[in-house]
Each structure stands twice: as structure tokens, then as C-alpha cells.
mmCIF file of C-alpha atoms (C1' of nucleotides) in Angstrom:
data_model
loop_
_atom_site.group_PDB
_atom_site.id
_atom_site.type_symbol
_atom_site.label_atom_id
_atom_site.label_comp_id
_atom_site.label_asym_id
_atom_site.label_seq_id
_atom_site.Cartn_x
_atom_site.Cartn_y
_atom_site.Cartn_z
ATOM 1 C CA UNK A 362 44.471 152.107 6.516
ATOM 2 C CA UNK A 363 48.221 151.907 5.204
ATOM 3 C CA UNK A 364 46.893 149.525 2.694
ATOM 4 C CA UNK A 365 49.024 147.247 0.088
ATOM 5 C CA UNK A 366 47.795 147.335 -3.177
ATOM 6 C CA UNK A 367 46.624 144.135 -4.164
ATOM 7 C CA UNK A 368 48.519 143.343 -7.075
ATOM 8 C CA UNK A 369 51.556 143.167 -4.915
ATOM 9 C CA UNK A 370 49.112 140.808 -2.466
ATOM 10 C CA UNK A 371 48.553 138.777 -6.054
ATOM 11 C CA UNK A 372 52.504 139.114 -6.475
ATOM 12 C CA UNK A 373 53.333 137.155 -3.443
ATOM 13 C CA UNK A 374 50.693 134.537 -3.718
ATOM 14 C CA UNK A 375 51.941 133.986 -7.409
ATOM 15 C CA UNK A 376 55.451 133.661 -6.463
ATOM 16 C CA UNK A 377 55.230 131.223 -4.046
ATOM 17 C CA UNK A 378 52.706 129.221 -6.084
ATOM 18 C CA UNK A 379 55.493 129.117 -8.941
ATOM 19 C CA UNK A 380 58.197 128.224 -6.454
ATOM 20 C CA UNK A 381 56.537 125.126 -5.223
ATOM 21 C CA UNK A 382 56.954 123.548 -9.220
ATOM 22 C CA UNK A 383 59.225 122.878 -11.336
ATOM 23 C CA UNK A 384 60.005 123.513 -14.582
ATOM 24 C CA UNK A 385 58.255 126.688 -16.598
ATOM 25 C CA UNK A 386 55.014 127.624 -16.105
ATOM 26 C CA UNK A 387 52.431 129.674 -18.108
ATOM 27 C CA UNK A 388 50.217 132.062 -16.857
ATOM 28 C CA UNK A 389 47.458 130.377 -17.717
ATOM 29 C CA UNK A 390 48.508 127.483 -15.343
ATOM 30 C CA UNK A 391 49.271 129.761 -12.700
ATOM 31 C CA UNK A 392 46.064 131.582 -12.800
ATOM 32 C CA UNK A 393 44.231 128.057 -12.761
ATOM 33 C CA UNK A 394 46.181 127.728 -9.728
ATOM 34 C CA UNK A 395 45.864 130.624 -7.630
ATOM 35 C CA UNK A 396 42.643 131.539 -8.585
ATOM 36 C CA UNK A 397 43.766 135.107 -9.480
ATOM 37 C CA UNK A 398 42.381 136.199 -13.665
ATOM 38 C CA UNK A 399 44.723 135.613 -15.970
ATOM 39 C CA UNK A 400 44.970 138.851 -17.618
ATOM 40 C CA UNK A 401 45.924 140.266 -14.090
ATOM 41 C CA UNK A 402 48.220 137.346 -13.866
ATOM 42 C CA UNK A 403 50.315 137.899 -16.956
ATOM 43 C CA UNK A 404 50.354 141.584 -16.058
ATOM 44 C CA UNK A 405 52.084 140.686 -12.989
ATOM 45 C CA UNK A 406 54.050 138.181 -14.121
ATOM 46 C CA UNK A 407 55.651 141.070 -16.957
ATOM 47 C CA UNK A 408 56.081 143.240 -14.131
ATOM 48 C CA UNK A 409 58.460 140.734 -12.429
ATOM 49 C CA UNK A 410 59.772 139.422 -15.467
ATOM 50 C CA UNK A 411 61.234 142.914 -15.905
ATOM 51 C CA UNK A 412 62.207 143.704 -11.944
ATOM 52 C CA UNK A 413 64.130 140.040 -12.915
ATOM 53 C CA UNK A 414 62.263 138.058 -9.748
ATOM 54 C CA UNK A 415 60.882 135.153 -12.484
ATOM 55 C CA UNK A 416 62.819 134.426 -15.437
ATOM 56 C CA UNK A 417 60.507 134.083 -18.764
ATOM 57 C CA UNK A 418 61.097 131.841 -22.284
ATOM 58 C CA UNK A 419 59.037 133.185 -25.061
ATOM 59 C CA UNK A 420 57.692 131.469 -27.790
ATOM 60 C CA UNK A 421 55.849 128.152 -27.583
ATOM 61 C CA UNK A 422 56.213 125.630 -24.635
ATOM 62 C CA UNK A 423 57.674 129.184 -22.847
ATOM 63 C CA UNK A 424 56.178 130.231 -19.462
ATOM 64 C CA UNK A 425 58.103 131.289 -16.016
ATOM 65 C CA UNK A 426 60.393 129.816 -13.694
ATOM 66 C CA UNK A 427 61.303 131.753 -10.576
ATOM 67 C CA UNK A 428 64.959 133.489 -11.283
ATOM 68 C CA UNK A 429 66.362 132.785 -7.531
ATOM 69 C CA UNK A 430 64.977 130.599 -4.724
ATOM 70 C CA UNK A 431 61.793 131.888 -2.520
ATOM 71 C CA UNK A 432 64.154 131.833 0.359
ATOM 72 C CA UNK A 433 66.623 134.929 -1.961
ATOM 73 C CA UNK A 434 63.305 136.925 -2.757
ATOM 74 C CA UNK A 435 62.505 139.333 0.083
ATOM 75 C CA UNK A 436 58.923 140.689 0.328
ATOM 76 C CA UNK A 437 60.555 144.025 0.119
ATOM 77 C CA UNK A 438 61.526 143.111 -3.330
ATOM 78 C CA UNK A 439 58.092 142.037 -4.386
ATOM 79 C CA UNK A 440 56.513 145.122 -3.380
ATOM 80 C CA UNK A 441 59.176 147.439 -4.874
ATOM 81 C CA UNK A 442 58.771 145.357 -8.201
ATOM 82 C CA UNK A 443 54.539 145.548 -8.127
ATOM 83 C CA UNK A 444 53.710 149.195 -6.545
ATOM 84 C CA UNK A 445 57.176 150.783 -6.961
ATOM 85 C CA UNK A 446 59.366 152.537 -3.980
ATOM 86 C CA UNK A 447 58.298 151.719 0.052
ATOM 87 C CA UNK A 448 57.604 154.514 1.272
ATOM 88 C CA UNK A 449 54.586 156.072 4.000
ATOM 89 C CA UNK A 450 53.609 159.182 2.539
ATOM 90 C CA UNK A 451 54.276 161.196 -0.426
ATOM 91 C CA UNK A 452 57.490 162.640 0.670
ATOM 92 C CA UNK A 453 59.911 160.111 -0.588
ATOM 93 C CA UNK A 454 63.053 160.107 0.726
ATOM 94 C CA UNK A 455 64.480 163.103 -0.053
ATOM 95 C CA UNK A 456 62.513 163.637 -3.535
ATOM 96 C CA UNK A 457 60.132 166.962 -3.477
ATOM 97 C CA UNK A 458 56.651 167.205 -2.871
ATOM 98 C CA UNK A 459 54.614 168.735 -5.005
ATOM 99 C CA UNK A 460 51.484 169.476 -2.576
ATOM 100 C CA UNK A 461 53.871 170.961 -0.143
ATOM 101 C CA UNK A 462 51.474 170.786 2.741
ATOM 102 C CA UNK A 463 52.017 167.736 3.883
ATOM 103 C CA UNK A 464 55.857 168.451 3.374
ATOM 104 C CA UNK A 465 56.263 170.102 6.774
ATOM 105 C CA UNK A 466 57.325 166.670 7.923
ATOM 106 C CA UNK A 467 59.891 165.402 5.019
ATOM 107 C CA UNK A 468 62.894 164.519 6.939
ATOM 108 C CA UNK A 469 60.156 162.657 9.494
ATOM 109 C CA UNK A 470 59.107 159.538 7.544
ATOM 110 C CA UNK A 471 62.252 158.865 6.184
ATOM 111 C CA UNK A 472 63.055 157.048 9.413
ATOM 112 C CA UNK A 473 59.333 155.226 9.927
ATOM 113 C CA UNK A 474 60.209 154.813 5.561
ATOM 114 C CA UNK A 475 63.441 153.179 6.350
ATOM 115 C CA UNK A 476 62.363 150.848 9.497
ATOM 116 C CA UNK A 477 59.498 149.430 7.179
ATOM 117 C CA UNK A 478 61.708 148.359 4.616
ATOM 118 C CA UNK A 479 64.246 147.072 6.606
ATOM 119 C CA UNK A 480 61.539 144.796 8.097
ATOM 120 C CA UNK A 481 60.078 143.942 4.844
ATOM 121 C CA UNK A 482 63.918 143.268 3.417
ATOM 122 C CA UNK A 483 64.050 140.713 6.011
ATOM 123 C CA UNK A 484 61.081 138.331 5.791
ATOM 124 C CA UNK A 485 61.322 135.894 2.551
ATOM 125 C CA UNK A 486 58.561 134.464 0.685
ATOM 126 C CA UNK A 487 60.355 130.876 1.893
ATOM 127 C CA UNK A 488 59.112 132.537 5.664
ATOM 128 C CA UNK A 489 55.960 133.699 4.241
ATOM 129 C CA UNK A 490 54.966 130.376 2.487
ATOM 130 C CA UNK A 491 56.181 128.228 5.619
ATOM 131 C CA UNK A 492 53.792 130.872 8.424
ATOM 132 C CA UNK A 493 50.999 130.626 5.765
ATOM 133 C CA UNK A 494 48.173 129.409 7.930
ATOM 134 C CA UNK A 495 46.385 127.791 5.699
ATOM 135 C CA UNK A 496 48.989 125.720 3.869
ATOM 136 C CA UNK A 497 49.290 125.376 0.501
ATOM 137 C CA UNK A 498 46.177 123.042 0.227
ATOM 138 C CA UNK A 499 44.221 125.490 1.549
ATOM 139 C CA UNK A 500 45.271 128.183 -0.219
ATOM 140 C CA UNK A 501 44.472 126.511 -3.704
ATOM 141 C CA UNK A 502 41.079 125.397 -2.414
ATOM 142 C CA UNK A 503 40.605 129.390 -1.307
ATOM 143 C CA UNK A 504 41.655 130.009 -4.818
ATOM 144 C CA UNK A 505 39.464 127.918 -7.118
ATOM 145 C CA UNK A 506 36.601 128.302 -4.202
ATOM 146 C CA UNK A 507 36.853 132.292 -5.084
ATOM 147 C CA UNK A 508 37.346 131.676 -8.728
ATOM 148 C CA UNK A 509 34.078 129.646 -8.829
ATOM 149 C CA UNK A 510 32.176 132.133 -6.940
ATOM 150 C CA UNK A 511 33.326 135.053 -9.130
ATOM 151 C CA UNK A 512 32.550 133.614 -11.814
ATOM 152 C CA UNK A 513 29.104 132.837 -10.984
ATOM 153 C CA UNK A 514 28.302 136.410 -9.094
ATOM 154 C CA UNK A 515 29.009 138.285 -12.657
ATOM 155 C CA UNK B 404 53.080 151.964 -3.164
ATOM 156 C CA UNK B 405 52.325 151.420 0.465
ATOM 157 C CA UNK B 406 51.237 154.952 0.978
ATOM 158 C CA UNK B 407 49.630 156.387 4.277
ATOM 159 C CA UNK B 408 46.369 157.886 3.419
ATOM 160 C CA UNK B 409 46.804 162.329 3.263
ATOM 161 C CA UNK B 410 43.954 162.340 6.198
ATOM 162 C CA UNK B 411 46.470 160.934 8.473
ATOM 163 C CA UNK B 412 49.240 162.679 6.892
ATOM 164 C CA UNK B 413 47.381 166.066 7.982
ATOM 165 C CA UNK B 414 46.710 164.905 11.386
ATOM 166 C CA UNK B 415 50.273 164.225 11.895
ATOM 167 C CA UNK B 416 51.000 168.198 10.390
ATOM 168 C CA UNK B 417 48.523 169.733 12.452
ATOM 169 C CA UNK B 418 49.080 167.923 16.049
ATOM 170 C CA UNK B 419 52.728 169.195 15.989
ATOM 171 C CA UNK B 420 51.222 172.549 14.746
ATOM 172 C CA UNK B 421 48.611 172.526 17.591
ATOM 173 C CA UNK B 422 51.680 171.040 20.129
ATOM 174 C CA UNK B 423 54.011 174.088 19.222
ATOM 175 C CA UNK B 424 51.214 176.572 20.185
ATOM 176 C CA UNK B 425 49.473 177.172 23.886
ATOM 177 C CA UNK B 426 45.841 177.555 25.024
ATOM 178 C CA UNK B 427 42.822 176.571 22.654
ATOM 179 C CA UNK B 428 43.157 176.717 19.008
ATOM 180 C CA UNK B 429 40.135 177.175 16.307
ATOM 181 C CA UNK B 430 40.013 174.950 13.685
ATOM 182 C CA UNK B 431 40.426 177.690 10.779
ATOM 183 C CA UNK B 432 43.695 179.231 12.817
ATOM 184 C CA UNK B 433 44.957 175.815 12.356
ATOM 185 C CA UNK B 434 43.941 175.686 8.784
ATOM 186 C CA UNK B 435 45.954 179.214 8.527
ATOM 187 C CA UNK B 436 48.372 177.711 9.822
ATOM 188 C CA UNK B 437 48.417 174.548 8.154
ATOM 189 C CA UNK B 438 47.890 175.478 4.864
ATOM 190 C CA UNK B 439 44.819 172.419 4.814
ATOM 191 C CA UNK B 440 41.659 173.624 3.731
ATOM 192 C CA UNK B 441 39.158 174.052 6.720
ATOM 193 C CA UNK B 442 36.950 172.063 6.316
ATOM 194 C CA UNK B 443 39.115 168.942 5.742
ATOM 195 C CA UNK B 444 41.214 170.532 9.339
ATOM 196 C CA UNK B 445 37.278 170.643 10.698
ATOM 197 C CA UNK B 446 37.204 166.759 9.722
ATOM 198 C CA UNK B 447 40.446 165.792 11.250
ATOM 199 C CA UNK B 448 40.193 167.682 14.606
ATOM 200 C CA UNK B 449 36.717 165.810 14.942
ATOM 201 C CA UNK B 450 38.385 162.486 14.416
ATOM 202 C CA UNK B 451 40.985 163.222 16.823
ATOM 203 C CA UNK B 452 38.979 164.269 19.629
ATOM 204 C CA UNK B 453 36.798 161.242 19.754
ATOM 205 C CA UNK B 454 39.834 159.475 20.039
ATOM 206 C CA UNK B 455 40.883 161.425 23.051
ATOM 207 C CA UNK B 456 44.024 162.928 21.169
ATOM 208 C CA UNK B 457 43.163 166.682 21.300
ATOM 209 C CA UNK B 458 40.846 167.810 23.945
ATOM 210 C CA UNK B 459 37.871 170.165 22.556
ATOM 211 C CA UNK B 460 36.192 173.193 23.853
ATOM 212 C CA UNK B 461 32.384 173.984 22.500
ATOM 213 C CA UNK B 462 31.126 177.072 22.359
ATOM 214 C CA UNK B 463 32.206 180.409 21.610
ATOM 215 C CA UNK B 464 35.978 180.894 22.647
ATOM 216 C CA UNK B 465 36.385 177.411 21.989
ATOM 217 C CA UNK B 466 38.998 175.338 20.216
ATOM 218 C CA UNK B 467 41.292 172.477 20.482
ATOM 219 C CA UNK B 468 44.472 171.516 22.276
ATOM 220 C CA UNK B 469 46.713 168.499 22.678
ATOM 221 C CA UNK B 470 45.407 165.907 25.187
ATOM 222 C CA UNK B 471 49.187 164.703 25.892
ATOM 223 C CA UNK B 472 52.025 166.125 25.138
ATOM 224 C CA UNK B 473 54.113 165.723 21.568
ATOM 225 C CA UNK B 474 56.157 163.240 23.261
ATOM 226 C CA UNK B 475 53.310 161.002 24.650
ATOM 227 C CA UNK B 476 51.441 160.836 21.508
ATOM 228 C CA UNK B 477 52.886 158.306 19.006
ATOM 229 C CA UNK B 478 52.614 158.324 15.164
ATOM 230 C CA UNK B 479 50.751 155.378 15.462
ATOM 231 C CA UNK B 480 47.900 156.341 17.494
ATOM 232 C CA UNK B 481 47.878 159.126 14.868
ATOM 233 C CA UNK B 482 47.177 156.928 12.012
ATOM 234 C CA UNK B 483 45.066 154.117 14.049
ATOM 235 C CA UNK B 484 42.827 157.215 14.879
ATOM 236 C CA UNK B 485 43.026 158.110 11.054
ATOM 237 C CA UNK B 486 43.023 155.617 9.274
ATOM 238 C CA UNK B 487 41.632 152.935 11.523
ATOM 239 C CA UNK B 488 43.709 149.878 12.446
ATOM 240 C CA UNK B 489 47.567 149.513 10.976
ATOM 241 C CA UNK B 490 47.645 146.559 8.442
ATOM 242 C CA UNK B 491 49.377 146.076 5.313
ATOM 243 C CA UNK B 492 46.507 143.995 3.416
ATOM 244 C CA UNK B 493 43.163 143.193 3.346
ATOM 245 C CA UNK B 494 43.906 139.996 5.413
ATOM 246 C CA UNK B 495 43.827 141.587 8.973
ATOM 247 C CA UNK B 496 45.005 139.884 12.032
ATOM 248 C CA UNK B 497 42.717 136.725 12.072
ATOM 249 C CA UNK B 498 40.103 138.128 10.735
ATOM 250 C CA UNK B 499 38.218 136.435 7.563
ATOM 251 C CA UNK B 500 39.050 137.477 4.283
ATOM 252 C CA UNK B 501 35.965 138.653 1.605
ATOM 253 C CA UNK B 502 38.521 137.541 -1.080
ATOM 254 C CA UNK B 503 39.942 134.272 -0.669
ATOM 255 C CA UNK B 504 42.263 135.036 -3.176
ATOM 256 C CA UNK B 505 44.788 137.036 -1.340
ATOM 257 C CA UNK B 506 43.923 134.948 1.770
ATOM 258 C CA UNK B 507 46.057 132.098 1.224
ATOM 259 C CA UNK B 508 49.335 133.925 3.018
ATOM 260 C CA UNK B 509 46.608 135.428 5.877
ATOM 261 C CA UNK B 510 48.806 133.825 8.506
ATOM 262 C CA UNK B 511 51.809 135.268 7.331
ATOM 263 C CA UNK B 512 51.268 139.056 7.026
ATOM 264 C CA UNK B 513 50.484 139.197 10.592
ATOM 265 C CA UNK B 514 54.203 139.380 11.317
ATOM 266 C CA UNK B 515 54.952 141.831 9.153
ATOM 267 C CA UNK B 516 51.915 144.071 10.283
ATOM 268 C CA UNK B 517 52.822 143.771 13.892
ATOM 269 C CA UNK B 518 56.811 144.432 13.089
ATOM 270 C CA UNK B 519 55.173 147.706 11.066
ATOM 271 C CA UNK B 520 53.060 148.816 14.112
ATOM 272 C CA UNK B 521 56.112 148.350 16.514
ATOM 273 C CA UNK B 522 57.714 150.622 14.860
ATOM 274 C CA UNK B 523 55.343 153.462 14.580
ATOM 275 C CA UNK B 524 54.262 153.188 17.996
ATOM 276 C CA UNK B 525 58.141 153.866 19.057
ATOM 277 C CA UNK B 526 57.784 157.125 17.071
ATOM 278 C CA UNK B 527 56.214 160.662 18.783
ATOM 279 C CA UNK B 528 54.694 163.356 17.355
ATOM 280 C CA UNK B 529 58.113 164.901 19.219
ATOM 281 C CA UNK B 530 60.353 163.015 17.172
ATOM 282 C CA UNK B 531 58.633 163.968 14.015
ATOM 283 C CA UNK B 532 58.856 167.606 14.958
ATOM 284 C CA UNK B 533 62.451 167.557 16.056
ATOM 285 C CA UNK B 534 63.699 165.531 13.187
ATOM 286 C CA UNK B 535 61.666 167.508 10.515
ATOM 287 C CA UNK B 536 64.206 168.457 7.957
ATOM 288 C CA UNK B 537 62.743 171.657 6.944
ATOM 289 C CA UNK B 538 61.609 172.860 10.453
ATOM 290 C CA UNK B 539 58.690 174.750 11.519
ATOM 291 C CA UNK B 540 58.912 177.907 9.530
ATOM 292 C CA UNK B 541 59.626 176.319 6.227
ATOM 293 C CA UNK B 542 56.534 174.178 6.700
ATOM 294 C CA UNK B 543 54.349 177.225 7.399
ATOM 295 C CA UNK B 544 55.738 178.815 4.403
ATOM 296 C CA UNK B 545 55.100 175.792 2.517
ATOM 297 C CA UNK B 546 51.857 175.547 3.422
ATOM 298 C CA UNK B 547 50.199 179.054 3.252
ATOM 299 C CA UNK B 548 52.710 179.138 -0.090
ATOM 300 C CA UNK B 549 50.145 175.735 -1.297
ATOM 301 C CA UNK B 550 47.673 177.610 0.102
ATOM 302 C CA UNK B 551 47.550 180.178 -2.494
ATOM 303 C CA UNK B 552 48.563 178.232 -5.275
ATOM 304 C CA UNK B 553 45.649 175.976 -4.656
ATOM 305 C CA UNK B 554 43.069 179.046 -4.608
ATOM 306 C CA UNK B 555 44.822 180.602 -7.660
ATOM 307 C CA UNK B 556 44.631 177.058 -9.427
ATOM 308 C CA UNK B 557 40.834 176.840 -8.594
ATOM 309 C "C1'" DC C 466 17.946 187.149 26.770
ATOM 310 C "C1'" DT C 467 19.682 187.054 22.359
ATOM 311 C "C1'" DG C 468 23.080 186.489 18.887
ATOM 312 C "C1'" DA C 469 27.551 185.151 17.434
ATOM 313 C "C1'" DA C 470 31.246 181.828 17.568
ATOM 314 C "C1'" DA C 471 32.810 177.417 17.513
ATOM 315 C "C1'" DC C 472 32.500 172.294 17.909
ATOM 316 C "C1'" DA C 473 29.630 167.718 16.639
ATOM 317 C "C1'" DG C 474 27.958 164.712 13.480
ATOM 318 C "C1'" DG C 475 26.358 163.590 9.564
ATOM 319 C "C1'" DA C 476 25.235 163.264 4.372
ATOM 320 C "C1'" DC C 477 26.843 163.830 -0.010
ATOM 321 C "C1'" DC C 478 29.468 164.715 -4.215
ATOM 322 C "C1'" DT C 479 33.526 164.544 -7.034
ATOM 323 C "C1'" DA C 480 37.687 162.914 -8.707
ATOM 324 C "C1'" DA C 481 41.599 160.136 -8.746
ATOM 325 C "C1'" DC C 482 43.361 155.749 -8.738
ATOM 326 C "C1'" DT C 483 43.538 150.997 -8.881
ATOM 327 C "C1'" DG C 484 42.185 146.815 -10.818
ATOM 328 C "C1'" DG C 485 40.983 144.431 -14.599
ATOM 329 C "C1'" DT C 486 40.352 143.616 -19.698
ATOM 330 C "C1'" DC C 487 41.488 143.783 -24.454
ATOM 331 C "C1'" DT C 488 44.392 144.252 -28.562
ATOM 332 C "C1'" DC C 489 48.309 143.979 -31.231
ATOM 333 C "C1'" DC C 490 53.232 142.639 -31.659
ATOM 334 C "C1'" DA C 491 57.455 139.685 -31.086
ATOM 335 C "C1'" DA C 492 59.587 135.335 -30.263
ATOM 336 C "C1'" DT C 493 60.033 130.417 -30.289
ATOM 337 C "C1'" DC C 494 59.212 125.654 -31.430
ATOM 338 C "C1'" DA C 495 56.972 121.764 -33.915
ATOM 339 C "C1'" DT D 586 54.690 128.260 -41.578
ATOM 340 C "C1'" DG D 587 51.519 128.377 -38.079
ATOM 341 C "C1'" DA D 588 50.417 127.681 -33.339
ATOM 342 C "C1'" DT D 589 51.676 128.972 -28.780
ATOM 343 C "C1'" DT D 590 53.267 131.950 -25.477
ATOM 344 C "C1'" DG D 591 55.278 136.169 -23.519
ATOM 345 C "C1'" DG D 592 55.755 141.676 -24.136
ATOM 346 C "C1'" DA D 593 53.870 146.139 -24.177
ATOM 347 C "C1'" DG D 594 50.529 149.404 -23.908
ATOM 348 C "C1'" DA D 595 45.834 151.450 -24.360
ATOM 349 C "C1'" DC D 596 41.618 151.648 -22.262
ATOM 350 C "C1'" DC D 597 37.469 151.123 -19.354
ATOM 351 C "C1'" DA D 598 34.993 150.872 -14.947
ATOM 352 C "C1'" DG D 599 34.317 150.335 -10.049
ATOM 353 C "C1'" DT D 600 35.808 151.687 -5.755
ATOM 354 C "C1'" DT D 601 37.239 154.698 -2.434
ATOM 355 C "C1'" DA D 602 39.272 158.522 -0.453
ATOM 356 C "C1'" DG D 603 39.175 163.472 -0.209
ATOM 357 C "C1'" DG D 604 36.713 167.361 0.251
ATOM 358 C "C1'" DT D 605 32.471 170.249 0.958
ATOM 359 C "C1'" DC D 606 28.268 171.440 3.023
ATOM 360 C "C1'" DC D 607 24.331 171.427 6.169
ATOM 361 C "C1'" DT D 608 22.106 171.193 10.485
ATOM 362 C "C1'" DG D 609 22.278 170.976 15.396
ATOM 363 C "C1'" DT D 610 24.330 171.989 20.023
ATOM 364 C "C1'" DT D 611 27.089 174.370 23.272
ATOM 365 C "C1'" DT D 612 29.133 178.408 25.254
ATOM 366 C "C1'" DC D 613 30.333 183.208 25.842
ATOM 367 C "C1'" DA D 614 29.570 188.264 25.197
ATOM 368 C "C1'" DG D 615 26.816 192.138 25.078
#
DNA sequence: CTGAAACAGGACCTAACTGGTCTCCAATCA
DNA sequence: TGATTGGAGACCAGTTAGGTCCTGTTTCAG
């Protein structure tokens, strides 16, 4: 199903959550918000502390701040930073493959590799949060709505 | 990490296989060929011949063969047939999410999933063949070279 | 007419992987 | 100095994909 993992699905919803405030913000707060747990939260958040896409301040009264604008953060980047390298198949560019079956095809997916990542380069979170269908509203209501019913279901 | 499922990968490997040869192929000669275990050749052949990609023969004698031609078959009907429809998250077009949580960008993945089927659907089976890096012989090495390493392993 | 060969369509099991949680450590500020 | 918050990693469990097998149906050969 060519399916994105859905921490990198958590990633983006995260980001653009944090880059509608100001100021730092703890995970905590930003779990509250999106509705996401917060141990998966600060996971994520580590993970792009380290890829440098939010900038973090230890200690008390600490928290995250988004390190460029959601207009300079490319969904491209988001992915790379949650579920490492784009790419289709095993076969990464160039790199071996260990099962060698489905190898017959390296050069192939390069090409498909390359056109996905040039498309996913090109759309920002600023795009993403401005086509979100839903709106902001709606996607905090989503979030505490889903938070509320997971909570209850276990 | 984005990655394609191996089912579809396979498909891909054996539908240039099947397009390089002429007349009706058996399932296990294209699992010789191949290098993919039988059964899991069995599987994908089925898959593709309900979905009118390779044309099947019952009966003793029978076998498989290419519905269209290498060039008329494009990676993405490959993968849709796979895999079932191309989409990046769980979000797909329009349609409701379980979640809620990942749902509140469900407007704007749309773009990205339609830029990401464009692009495989401008890709044949052809292409794939032609562009292979490692050609045809070095994938049937490959693969009858996994083949035994896989039965030694066992 | 009978048996073998090959596809059709499932059910089913296993194993890998992802998602999620928990614990301990380091840093910062009141 | 202690409370708060991020950093890093181990670990557990549920899901899901991959793979196998079984049974039936069709067709050809002898």
C-alpha cells in the first residue's frame, strides 16, 4: 500500500501544531494538543531535535521551538528525519541488497526514488497546514476527540 | 521509510521476466527463473490475472503471459494491483480516517499522493527493464544465486 | 476415460517490524 | 539543592505482511 509510517504522519501534525505558537513548548503541551501520547511525542520530538527541524532548551521552563519557519521545512525533510532515507523498495540508491532477488531492478527505482522526493522536497508544511481541510480547529477537536476515545476503549 | 511492500516488488521482477520470454509460462519456471519461492510466484501471478495484467491458461499445458506489452503496462498498475490503491498515509483521498489523530492534515496529503501516482503511472514495466542497471542476466544470477543461499540457510 | 499438470481461491501460520511505554541520566532554573 | 524538562536507550506487544499449504477446477495426453 506504499504506506508512511505513522510516526512521520505524527511528525508533521506536531510540527505544524508547534509552528502555530510561540515561544517553547513542552511535550507535554504538545501532546495535550495534538492528541498524539506523550511518550510517542517526546520520542519524536528527540528525533527532530537531532535531524535539527525544532530547536530544544533543557532544563526547567525548556521545551521546543521550531528551528526555521514551516514555510523552510519540506515534508521531504520530515520524513527523512522520522523513517530515515525516501526510497520505494529496498534497493537504495545505489547501496546493495542483501536479498538479491528483488535486485534485478536496482538501477529502476532510482528514478521513481528520485521523482518522489523531488515532489516531497517541494511541498512545505506552511502548504500542508494552509490545504489542511479541516483547519486547525478541527484538527485539535480530531485530536482530543481521539484522545478521549482511546482513553476510554483501553 | 516509505517502502513498497516485496509482493509488489516481485510482481514488478517477474512481469519483465514473463515480458522477455514468449508463449505461456508455468508459475514454477518463473520461480526458476525468478529466484522467488513458488508459492509466493503462485500468489502473485493469481493477483495479477484478476487484474487483467497477465492472461492465464488452466489446465495442463497451461501458464501465464503478459496481457499488454512491457511498454503498456505501467509500474503503477503493478503496485495498485499489489498493493491496492497508491497512498502515502492512512488518510486516503476523502475517505474517513479510523484515527483522527493523523487526520487533521487529511486534505493535504492528497496532493502529494496524486503527484506520487503521476509519476508511477508515467513509468513501464519497459522502462524498468531497459534502465535496469544490472540487466537481465545479472538478475537471474542474482536470483537463482538467493535461491540457494536461502535453501542452504533453511 | 482416466490421470497428470497447472491454475483458482482460500485458510492459516509465522515472523518481523512498528508503535508505544518505561526507566534512568543530564541539564537548567528557581 | 531540588524540581522540571529534555536525552538516550531498552523493552514489550500488537499488527501486518510474507509465506505455505490445501482443496477444487480445468485442460490436455495417453
Amino acid at each position: 500500500m506504499l504506506k508512511l509510517s505513522r510516526l512521520a504522519d505524527y511528525a508533521v501534525v506536531i510540527l505544524v501544531n508547534l509552528g502555530e505558537q510561540d515561544g517553547v513548548v513542552t511535550s507535554p503541551a504538545l501532546a495535550a494538543e495534538t492528541g498524539v501520547p506523550e511518550p510517542t511525542v517526546a520520542k519524536i520530538l528527540k528525533v527532530l531535535s537531532s535531524n535539527k527541524l525544532v530547536l530544544s532548551q533543557r532544563g526547567a521552563k525548556g521545551g521546543y521551538r521550531l528551528a526555521r519557519s514551516l514555510a523552510d521545512i519540506s515534508v521531504a525533510s520530515v520524513i527523512t528525519a522520522v523513517d530515515g532515507k525516501i526510497a520505494l523498495t529496498a534497493c537504495v540508491d545505489g547501496g546493495e541488497c542483501d536479498a538479491g532477488v528483488s535486485c534485478g531492478m536496482c538501477g529502476s527505482w532510482d528514478t521513481i526514488n528520485k521523482a518522489i522526493r523531488d515532489t516531497l522536497e517541494g511541498i512545505s508544511l506552511e502548504v500542508m497546514r494552509q490545504n489542511s481541510a479541516c483547519g486547525a480547529g478541527m484538527m485539535k477537536k480530531n485530536a482530543l476527540m481521539s484522545a478521549t476515545t482511546r482513553r476510554e476503549g483501553a
